[in-house]
Coordinates of C-alpha atoms in Angstrom, one line a residue:
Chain U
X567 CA 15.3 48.2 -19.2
X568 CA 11.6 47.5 -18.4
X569 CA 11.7 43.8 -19.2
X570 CA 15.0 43.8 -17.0
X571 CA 13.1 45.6 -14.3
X572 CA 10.1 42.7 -14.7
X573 CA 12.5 40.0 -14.4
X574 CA 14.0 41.8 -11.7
X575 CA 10.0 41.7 -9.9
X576 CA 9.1 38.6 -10.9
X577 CA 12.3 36.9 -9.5
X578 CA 12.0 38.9 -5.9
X579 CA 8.3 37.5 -6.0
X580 CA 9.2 34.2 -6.5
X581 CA 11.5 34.5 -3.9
X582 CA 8.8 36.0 -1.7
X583 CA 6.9 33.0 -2.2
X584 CA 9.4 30.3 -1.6
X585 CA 10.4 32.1 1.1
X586 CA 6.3 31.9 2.4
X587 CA 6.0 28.5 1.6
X588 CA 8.8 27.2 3.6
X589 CA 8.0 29.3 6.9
X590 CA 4.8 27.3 6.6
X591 CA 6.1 24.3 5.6
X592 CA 8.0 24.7 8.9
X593 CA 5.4 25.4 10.8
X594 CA 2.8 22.7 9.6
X595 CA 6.2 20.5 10.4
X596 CA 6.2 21.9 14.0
X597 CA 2.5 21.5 15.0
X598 CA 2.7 17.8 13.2
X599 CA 5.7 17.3 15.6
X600 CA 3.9 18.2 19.0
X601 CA 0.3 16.7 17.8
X602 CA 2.0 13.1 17.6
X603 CA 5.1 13.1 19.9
X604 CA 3.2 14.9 22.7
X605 CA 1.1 12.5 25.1
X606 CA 1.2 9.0 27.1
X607 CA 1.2 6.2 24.7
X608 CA -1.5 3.6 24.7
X609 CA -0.7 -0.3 26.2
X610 CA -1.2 -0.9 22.3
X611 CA 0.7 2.2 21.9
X612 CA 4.1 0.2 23.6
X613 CA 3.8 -2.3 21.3
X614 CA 3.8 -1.3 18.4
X615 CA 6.5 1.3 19.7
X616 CA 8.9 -2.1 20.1
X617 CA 7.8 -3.3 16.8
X618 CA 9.1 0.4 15.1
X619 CA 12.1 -0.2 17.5
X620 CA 12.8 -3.3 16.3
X621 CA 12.8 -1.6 12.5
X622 CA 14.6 1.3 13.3
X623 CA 17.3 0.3 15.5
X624 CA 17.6 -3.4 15.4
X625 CA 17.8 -3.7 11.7
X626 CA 20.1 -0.2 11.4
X627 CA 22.6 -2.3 13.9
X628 CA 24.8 -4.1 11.2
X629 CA 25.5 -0.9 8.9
X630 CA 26.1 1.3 11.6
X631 CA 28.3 -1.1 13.4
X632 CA 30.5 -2.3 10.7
X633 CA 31.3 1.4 9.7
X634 CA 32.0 2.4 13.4
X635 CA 34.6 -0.7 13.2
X636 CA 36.4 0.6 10.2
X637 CA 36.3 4.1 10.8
X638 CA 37.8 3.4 14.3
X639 CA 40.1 1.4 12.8
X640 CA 41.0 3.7 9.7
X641 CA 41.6 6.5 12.5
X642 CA 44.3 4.6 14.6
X643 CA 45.9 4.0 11.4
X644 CA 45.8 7.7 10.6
X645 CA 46.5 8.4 13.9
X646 CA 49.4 6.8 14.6
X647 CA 51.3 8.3 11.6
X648 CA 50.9 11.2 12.4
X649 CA 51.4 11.0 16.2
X650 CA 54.7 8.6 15.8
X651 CA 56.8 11.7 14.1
X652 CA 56.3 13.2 17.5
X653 CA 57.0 10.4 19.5
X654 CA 53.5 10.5 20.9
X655 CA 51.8 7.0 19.6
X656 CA 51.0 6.7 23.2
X657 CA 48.3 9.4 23.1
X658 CA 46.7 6.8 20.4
X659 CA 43.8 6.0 22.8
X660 CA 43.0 9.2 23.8
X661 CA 43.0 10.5 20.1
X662 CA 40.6 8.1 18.6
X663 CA 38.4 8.1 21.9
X664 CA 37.9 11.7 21.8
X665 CA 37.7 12.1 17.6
X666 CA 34.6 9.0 18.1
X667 CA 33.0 10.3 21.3
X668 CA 32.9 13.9 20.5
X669 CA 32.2 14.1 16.9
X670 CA 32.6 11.0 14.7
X671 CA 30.3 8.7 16.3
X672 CA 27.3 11.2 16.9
X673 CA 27.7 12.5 13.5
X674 CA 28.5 9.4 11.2
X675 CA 25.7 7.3 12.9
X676 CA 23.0 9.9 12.5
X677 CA 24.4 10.1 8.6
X678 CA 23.8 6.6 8.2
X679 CA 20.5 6.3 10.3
X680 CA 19.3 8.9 7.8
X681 CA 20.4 7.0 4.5
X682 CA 19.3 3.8 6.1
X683 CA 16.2 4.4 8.3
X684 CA 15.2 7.5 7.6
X685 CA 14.3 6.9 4.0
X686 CA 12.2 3.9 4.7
X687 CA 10.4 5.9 7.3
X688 CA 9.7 8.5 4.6
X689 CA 9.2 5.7 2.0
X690 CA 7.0 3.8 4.5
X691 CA 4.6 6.3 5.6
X692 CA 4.4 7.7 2.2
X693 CA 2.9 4.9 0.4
X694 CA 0.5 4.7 3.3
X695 CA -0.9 7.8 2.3
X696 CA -0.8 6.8 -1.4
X697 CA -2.6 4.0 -1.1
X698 CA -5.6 6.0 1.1
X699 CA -4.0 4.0 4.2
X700 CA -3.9 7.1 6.3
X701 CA -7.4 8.5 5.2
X702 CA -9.2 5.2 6.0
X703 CA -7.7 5.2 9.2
X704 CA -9.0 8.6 10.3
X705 CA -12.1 7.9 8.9
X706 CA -11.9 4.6 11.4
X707 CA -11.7 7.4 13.8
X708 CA -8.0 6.3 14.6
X709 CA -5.5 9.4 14.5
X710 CA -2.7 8.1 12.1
X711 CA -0.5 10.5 13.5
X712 CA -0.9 8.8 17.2
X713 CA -0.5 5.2 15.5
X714 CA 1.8 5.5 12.9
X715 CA 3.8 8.7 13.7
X716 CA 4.1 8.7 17.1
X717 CA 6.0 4.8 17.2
X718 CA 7.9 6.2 14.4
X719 CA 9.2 8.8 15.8
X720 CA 10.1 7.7 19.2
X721 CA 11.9 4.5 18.1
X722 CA 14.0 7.3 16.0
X723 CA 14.7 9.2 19.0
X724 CA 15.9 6.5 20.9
X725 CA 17.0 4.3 18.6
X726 CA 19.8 6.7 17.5
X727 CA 21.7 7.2 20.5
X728 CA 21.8 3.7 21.3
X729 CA 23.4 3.4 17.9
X730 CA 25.7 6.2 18.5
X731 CA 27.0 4.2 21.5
X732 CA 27.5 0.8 19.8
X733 CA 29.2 2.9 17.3
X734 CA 31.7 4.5 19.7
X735 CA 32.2 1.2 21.0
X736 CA 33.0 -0.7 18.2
X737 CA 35.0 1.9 16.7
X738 CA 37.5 2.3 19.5
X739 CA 37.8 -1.5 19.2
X740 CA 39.0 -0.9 15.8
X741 CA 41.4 1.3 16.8
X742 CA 42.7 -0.8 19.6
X743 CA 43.2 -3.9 16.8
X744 CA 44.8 -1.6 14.5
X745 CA 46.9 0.4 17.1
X746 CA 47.7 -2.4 19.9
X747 CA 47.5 -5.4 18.0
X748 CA 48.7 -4.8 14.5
X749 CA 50.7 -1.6 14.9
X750 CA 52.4 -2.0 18.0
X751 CA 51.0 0.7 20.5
X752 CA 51.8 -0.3 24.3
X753 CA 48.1 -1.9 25.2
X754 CA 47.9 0.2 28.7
X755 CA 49.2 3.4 27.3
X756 CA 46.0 3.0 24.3
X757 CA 43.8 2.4 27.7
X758 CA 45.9 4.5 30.5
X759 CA 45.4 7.6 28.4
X760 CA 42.0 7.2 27.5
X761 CA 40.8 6.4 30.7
X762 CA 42.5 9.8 32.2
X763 CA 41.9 12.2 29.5
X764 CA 38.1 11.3 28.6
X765 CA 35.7 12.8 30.8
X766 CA 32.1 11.0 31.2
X767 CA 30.1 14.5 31.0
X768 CA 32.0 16.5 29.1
X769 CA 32.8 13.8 26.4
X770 CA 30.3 11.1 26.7
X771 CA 27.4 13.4 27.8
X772 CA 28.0 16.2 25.0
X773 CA 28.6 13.2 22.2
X774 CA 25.2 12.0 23.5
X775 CA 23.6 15.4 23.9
X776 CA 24.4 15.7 20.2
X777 CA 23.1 12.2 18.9
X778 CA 20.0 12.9 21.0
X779 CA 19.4 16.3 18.7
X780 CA 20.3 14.7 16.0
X781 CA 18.2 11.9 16.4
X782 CA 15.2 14.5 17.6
X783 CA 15.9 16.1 13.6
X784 CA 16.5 13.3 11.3
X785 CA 13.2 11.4 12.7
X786 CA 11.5 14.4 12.2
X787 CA 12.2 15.2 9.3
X788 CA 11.7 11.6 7.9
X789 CA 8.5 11.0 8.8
X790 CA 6.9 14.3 8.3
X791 CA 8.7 14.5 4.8
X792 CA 6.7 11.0 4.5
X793 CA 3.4 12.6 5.7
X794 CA 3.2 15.8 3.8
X795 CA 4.5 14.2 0.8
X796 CA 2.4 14.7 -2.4
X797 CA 1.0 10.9 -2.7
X798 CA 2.3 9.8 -6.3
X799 CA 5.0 7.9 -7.4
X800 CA 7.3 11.0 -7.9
X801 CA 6.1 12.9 -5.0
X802 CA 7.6 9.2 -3.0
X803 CA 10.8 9.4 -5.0
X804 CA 11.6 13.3 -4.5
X805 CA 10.5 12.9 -0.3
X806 CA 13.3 10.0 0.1
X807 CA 15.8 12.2 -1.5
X808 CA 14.4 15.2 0.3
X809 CA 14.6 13.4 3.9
X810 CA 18.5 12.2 3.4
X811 CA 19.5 15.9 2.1
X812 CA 17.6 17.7 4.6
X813 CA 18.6 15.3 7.4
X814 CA 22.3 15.2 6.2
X815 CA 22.6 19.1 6.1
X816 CA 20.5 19.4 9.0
X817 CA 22.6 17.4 11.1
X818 CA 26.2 18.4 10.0
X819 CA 24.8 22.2 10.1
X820 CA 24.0 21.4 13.6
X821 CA 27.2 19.5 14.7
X822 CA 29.1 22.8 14.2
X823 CA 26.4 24.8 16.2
X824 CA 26.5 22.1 19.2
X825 CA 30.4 22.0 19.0
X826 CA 31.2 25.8 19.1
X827 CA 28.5 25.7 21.9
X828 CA 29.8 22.9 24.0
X829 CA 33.5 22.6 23.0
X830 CA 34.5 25.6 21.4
X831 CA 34.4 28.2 24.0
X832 CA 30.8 29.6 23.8
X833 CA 29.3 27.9 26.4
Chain H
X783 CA -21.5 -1.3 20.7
X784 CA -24.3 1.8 20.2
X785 CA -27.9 0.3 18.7
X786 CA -29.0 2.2 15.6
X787 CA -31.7 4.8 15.7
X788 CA -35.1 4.1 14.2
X789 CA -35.6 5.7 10.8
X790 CA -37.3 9.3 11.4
X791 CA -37.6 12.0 8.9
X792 CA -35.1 14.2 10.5
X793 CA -32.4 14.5 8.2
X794 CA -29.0 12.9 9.1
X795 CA -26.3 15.0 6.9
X796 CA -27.3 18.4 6.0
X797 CA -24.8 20.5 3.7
X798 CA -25.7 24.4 4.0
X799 CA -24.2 27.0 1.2
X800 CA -20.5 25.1 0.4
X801 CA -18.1 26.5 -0.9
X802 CA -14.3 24.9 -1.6
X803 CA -12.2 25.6 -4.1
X804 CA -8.6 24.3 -4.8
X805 CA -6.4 27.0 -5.6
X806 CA -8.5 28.9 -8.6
X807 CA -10.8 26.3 -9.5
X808 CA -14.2 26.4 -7.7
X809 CA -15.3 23.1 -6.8
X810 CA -18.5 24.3 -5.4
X811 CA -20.2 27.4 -5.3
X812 CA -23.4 27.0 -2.9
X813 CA -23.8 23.2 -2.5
X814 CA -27.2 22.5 -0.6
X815 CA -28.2 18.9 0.5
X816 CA -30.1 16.9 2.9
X817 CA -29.7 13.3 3.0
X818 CA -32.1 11.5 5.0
X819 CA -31.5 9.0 7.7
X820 CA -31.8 4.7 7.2
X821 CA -31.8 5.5 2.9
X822 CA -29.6 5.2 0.1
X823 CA -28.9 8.6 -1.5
X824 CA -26.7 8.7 -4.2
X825 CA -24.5 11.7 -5.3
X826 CA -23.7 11.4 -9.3
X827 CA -22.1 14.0 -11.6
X828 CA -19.3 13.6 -14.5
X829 CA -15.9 13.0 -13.5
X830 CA -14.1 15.6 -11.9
X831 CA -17.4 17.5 -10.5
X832 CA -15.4 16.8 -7.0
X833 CA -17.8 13.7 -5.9
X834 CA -14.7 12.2 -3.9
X835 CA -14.1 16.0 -2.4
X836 CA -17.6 15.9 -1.8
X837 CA -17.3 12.7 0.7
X838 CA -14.1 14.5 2.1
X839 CA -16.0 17.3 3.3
X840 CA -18.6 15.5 4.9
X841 CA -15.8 13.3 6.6
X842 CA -14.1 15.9 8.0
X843 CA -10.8 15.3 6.1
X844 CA -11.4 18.8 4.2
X845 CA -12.4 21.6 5.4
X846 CA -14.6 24.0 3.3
X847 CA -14.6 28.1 2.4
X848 CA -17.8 29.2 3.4
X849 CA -21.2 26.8 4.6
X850 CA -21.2 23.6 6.8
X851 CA -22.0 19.9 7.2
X852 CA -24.1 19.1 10.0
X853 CA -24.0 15.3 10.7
X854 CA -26.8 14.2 13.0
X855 CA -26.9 17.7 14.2
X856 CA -22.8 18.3 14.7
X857 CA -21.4 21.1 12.5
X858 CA -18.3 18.8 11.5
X859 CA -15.8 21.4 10.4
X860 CA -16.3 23.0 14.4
X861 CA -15.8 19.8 16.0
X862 CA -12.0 19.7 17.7
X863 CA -10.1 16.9 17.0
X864 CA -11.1 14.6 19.7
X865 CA -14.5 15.3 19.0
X866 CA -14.1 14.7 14.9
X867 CA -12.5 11.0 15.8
X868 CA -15.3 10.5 18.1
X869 CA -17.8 11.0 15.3
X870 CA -16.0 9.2 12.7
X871 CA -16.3 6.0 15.0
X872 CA -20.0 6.5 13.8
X873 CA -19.0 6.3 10.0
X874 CA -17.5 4.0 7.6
X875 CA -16.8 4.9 4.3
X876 CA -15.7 2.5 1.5
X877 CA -12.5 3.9 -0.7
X878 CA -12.5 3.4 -4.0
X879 CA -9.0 1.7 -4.0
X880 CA -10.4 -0.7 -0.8
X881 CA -7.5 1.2 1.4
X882 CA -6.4 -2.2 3.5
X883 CA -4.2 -1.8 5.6
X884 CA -1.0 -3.6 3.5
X885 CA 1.4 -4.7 6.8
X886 CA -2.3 -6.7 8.2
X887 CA -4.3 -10.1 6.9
X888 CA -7.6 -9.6 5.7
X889 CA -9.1 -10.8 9.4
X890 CA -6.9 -8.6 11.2
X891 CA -8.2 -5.4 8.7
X892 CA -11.6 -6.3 9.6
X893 CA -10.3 -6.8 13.3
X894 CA -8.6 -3.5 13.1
X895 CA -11.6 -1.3 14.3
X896 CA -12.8 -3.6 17.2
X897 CA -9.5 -3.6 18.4
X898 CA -8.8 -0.1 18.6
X899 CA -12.2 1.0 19.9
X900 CA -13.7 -1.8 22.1
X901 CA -12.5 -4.0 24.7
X902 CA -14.3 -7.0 23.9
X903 CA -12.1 -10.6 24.3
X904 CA -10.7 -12.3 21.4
X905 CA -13.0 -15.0 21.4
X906 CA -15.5 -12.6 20.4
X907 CA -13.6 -10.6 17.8
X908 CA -13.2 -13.3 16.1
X909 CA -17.0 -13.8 15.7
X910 CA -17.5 -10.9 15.0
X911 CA -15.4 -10.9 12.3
X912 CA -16.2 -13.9 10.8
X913 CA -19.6 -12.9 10.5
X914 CA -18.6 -9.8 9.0
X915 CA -16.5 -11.7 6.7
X916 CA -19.5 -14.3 5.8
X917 CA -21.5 -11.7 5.1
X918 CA -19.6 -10.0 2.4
X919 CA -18.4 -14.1 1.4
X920 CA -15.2 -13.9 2.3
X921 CA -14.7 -15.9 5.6
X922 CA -12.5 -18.4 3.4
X923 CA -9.7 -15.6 2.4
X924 CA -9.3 -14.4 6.2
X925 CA -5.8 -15.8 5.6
X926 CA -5.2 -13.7 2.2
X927 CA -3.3 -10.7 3.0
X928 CA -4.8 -7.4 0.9
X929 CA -1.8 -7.9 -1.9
X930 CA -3.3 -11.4 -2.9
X931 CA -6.7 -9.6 -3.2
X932 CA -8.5 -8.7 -6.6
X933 CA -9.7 -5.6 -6.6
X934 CA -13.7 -6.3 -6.1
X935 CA -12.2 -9.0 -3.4
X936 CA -10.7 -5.6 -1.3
X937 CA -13.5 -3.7 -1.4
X938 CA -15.6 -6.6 0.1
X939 CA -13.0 -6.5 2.5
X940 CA -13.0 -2.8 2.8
X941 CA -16.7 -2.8 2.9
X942 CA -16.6 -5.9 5.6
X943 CA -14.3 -3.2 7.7
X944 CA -16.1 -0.7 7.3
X945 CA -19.3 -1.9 8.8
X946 CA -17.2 -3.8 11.3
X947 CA -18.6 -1.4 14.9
X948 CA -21.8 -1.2 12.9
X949 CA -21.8 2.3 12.3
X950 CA -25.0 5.0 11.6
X951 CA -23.5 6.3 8.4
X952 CA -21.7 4.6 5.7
X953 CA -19.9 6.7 2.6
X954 CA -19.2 4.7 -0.5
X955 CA -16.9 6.3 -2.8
X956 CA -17.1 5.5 -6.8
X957 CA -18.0 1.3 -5.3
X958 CA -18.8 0.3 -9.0
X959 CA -15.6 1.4 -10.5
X960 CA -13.3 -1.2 -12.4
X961 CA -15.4 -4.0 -11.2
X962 CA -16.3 -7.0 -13.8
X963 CA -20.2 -7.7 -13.7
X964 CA -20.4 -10.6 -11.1
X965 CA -18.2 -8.2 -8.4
X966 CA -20.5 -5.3 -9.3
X967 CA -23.6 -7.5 -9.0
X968 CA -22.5 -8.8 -5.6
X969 CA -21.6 -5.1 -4.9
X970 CA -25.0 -4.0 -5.4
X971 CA -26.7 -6.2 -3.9
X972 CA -24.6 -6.5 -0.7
X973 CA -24.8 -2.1 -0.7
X974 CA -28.5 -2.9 -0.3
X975 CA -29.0 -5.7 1.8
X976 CA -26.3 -3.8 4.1
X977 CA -29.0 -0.9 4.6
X978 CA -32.2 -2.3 4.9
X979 CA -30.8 -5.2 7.4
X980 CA -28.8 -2.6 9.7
X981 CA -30.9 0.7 9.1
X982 CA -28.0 2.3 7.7
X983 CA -28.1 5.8 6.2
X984 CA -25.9 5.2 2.6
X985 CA -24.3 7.9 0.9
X986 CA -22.9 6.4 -2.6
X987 CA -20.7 8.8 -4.8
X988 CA -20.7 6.8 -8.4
X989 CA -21.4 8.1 -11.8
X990 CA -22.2 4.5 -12.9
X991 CA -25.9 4.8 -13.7
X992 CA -27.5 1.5 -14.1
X993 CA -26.8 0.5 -10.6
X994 CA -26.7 3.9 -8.8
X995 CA -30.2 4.3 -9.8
X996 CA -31.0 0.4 -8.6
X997 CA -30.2 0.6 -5.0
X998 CA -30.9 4.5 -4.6
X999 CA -33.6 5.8 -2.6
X1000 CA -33.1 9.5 -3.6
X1001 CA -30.1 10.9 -6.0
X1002 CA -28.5 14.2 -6.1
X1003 CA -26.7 14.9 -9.6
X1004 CA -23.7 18.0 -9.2
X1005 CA -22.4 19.8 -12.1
X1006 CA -20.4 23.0 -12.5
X1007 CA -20.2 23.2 -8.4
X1008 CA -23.9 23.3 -7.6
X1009 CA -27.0 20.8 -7.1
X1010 CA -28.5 20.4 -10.3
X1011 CA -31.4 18.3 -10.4
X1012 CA -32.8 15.6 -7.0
X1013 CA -34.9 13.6 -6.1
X1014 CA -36.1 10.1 -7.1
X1015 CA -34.4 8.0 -9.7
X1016 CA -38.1 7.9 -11.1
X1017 CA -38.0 11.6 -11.4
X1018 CA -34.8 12.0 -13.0
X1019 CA -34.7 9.8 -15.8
X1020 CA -38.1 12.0 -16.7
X1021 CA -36.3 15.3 -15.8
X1022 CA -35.6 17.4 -19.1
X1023 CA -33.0 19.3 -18.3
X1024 CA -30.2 19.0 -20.7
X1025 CA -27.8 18.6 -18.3
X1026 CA -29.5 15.7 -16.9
X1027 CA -30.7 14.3 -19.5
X1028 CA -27.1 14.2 -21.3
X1029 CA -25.3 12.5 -18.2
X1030 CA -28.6 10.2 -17.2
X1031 CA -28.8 8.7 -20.9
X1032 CA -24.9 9.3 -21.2
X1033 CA -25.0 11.3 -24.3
X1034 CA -21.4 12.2 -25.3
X1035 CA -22.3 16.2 -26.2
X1036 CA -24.0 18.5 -24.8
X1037 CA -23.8 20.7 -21.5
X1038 CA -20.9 19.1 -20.8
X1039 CA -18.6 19.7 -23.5
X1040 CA -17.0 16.8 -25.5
X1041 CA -13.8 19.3 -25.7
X1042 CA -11.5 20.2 -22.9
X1043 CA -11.6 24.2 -23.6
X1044 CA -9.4 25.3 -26.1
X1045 CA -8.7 28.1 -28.6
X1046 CA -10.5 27.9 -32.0
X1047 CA -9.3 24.1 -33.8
X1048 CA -9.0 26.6 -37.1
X1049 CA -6.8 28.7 -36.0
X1050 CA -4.7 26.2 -33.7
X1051 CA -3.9 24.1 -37.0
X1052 CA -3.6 27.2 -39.7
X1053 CA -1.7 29.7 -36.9
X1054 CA 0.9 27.0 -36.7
X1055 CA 1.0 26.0 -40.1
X1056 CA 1.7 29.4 -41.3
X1057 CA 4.1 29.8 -38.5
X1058 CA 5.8 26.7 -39.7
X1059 CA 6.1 28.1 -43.6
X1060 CA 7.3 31.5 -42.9
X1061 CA 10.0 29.7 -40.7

């Protein structure tokens, strides 16, 4: 009974503990946040902002693209089977403009900018610090989080919704080559419908409102999980994996809090 | 570019009652020091006496329980942010791994603090670096990038960098380590001729005897978190405390145990052997 009793204690301390940890896990994440995204960037600054740019979003373009294309394209196909037994195909436009605007596109994209970017931000900035790259440089009396954070993270935050519109794009595309071209779908109907049922703010605005957050978190997240890391080769490994968990939850946890808010009657 | 003061007898670095600890383990329990400006003063102890933490402190990058560093009369732990970056632009400190910068040549390392804290043309960071470079003998690798570096070929590099805005204070951390005898030699020699020719004030952390006590003006040996023994290399090798004398003449017991602490050897090897029959 005693022994139950001290493995009863021992387990709510632990919890305690974890429990402490993360609140100030959280808020050495929050302090690291404002210290380097807060403040006008150096001429220097810009350049090496383009140069993270460049990194994040240029060379995130294929993946994210080539998915937007076949999950536009795998929801026209979907799509259209189910709207043909109502003799409603027409609404095909509409459909896969809404599904990408409003949830797939924000979502997916961040996903992949996680699994893609994000762990080579983590990666990145980790071995940096492993290597003493991040000491020397304070003790250059440079502020690494100004010079390597602070590029970092605002190629993140606007690399992502830039992504998040070529991947709407392209995936509405796809649907219009699977619906119009291949399956048969009257081309003005797939456009007609669209164009009247897809509001700019509503749809276009929320979907970017949400890639914006999204890209706000998952940039966050990767590079402070980077920074804080503990600087071995294990502390590296369990960061990477730590950044695309986090990020992943983070951002599908968030999806449903933006959607109930801005589409689901709350707002 | 600031000119260096002339040598005076006011101290440069004084440490006043530190304290850190990590967790449980004290690291040091009432550390005193004064390190004198335009010398070489070495800090020596056995490995894992928290030289490296000891460097960390002074730079700023840890901040300590109880006492304080005053650098040139600035309590360093007190200093806000702005005010700690402004100071280290008076410092360079030598890692032991060299710490390049990996994504940037060996020029543009050296480059690196010019660039970010002076506005001077590229005609003339170039010179400058190239004399930086010459003077470690490296001018000919400017090309190399840090990955097609050996080691004692970074922390030339590293120390070419680090002298690069000609600071007041440099901070040398374990220079000698892993070096074959021609890199240490040039080491050495280029950690003295660095001082004398730009009045430097030299702290080297190194538990590599021979040439600590070569270039050293004045040495401060650490052991069990405190000062044990300072002064003049002269006066050390003499010293006869045990504790210095076993780590001066490297004697492998003593003070400091040849054994990690442990339960009785006895009892560890019988305890489980009986253990292991009655099973």
């Amino acid at each position: 009974m005693q022994s139950k009793l001290k493995q009863g204690a021992a387990y709510i301390t632990r919890l305690g503990r974890q429990g402490c940890e993360a609140m100030e896990a959280l808020g050495r994440a929050g302090v690291f946040l404002a210290q380097s995204a807060v403040g006008i960037p150096s001429k220097e600054g810009w350049a090496l902002w383009l140069k993270q740019l460049h990194f994040v979003g240029v060379l995130s373009l294929a993946i994210v693209l080539v998915s937007g294309l076949f999950i536009g394209m795998v929801l026209a196909l979907q799509g259209y089977t189910i709207l043909v037994d109502f003799g409603a195909e027409q609404a095909l436009g509409q459909m896969v403009a809404l599904s990408l605007l409003r949830e797939l596109a924000p979502v997916v994209a961040a996903l992949l900018f996680a699994g893609r970017a994000g762990s080579a931000l983590t990666a990145e900035i980790g071995l940096m610090k492993a290597t003493e790259q991040l000491t020397s440089m304070e003790m250059i009396g440079v502020d690494p989080l100004r010079r390597v954070v602070a590029p970092r993270l605002w190629a993140g935050f606007v690399a992502l919704p830039i992504l998040t519109v070529g991947f709407s794009v392209v995936g509405i595309w796809g649907g219009y080559l699977v619906g119009v071209e291949w399956l048969g779908v009257f081309e003005g109907s797939y456009w007609g419908n669209m164009q009247s049922s897809v509001s700019f703010i509503n749809d276009v605005g929320n979907g970017m409102i949400k890639s914006l957050v999204f890209a706000v978190v998952v940039t966050w997240i990767a590079v402070f999980q980077g920074y804080d890391l503990v600087p071995t080769s294990e502390g590296i490994s369990r960061a990477t994996t730590r950044t695309v968990v986090y990020s992943s939850l983070a951002v599908l946890g968030l999806d449903f809090v933006l959607t109930a808010v801005m589409f689901g009657g709350l707002s | 570019m600031k000119v260096n003061q002339p040598m005076t007898d006011v101290p440069f670095i004084e440490i006043e009652d530190l304290h850190f600890s990590r967790g449980e383990h004290d690291i040091f329990r009432g550390v005193n020091m004064t390190i004198p400006r335009g010398k070489v003063t070495a800090i020596m102890g056995p490995s894992g006496t928290g030289k490296t933490t000891l460097l960390k402190l002074i730079g700023g990058q840890l901040t300590p329980d109880r006492g304080r560093v005053l650098i040139d009369g600035l309590d360093v732990h007190r200093l806000s942010r702005k005010a700690l970056f402004a100071l280290r632009k008076r410092m360079g400190m030598l890692f032991q791994s060299g710490a390049l910068f990996s994504d940037l040549d060996v020029f543009e390392n050296v480059a690196f603090p010019l660039r970010v804290h002076t506005d001077l043309p590229d005609a003339m960071i170039r010179d400058l670096v190239l004399l930086k470079l010459q003077a470690v003998g490296l001018r000919g690798a400017r090309t190399l990038t840090p990955a097609e570096l050996s080691g004692g070929m970074a922390r030339r590099v590293a120390l070419a960098r680090a002298v690069a805005l000609d600071p007041e204070l440099i901070l040398y951390d374990e220079p000698f380590v892993g070096q074959d005898p021609i890199s240490m030699g040039v080491l050495v020699q280029l950690i003295k001729r660095l001082n004398q020719a730009l009045s430097l004030t030299s702290v080297v952390v190194s538990h590599d005897i021979k040439e600590t006590l070569s270039i050293a003006d004045h040495l401060y040996l650490i052991a069990d978190g405190q000062v044990v023994a300072h002064g003049t290399p002269q006066t050390l090798d003499a010293n006869q405390d045990p504790r210095v004398s076993q780590f001066i003449h490297g004697e492998p017991d003593g003070p400091v145990p040849f054994h990690y602490p442990a339960e009785s050897f006895y009892r560890d090897i019988l305890g489980h052997a009986s253990v292991t029959r009655a099973g």
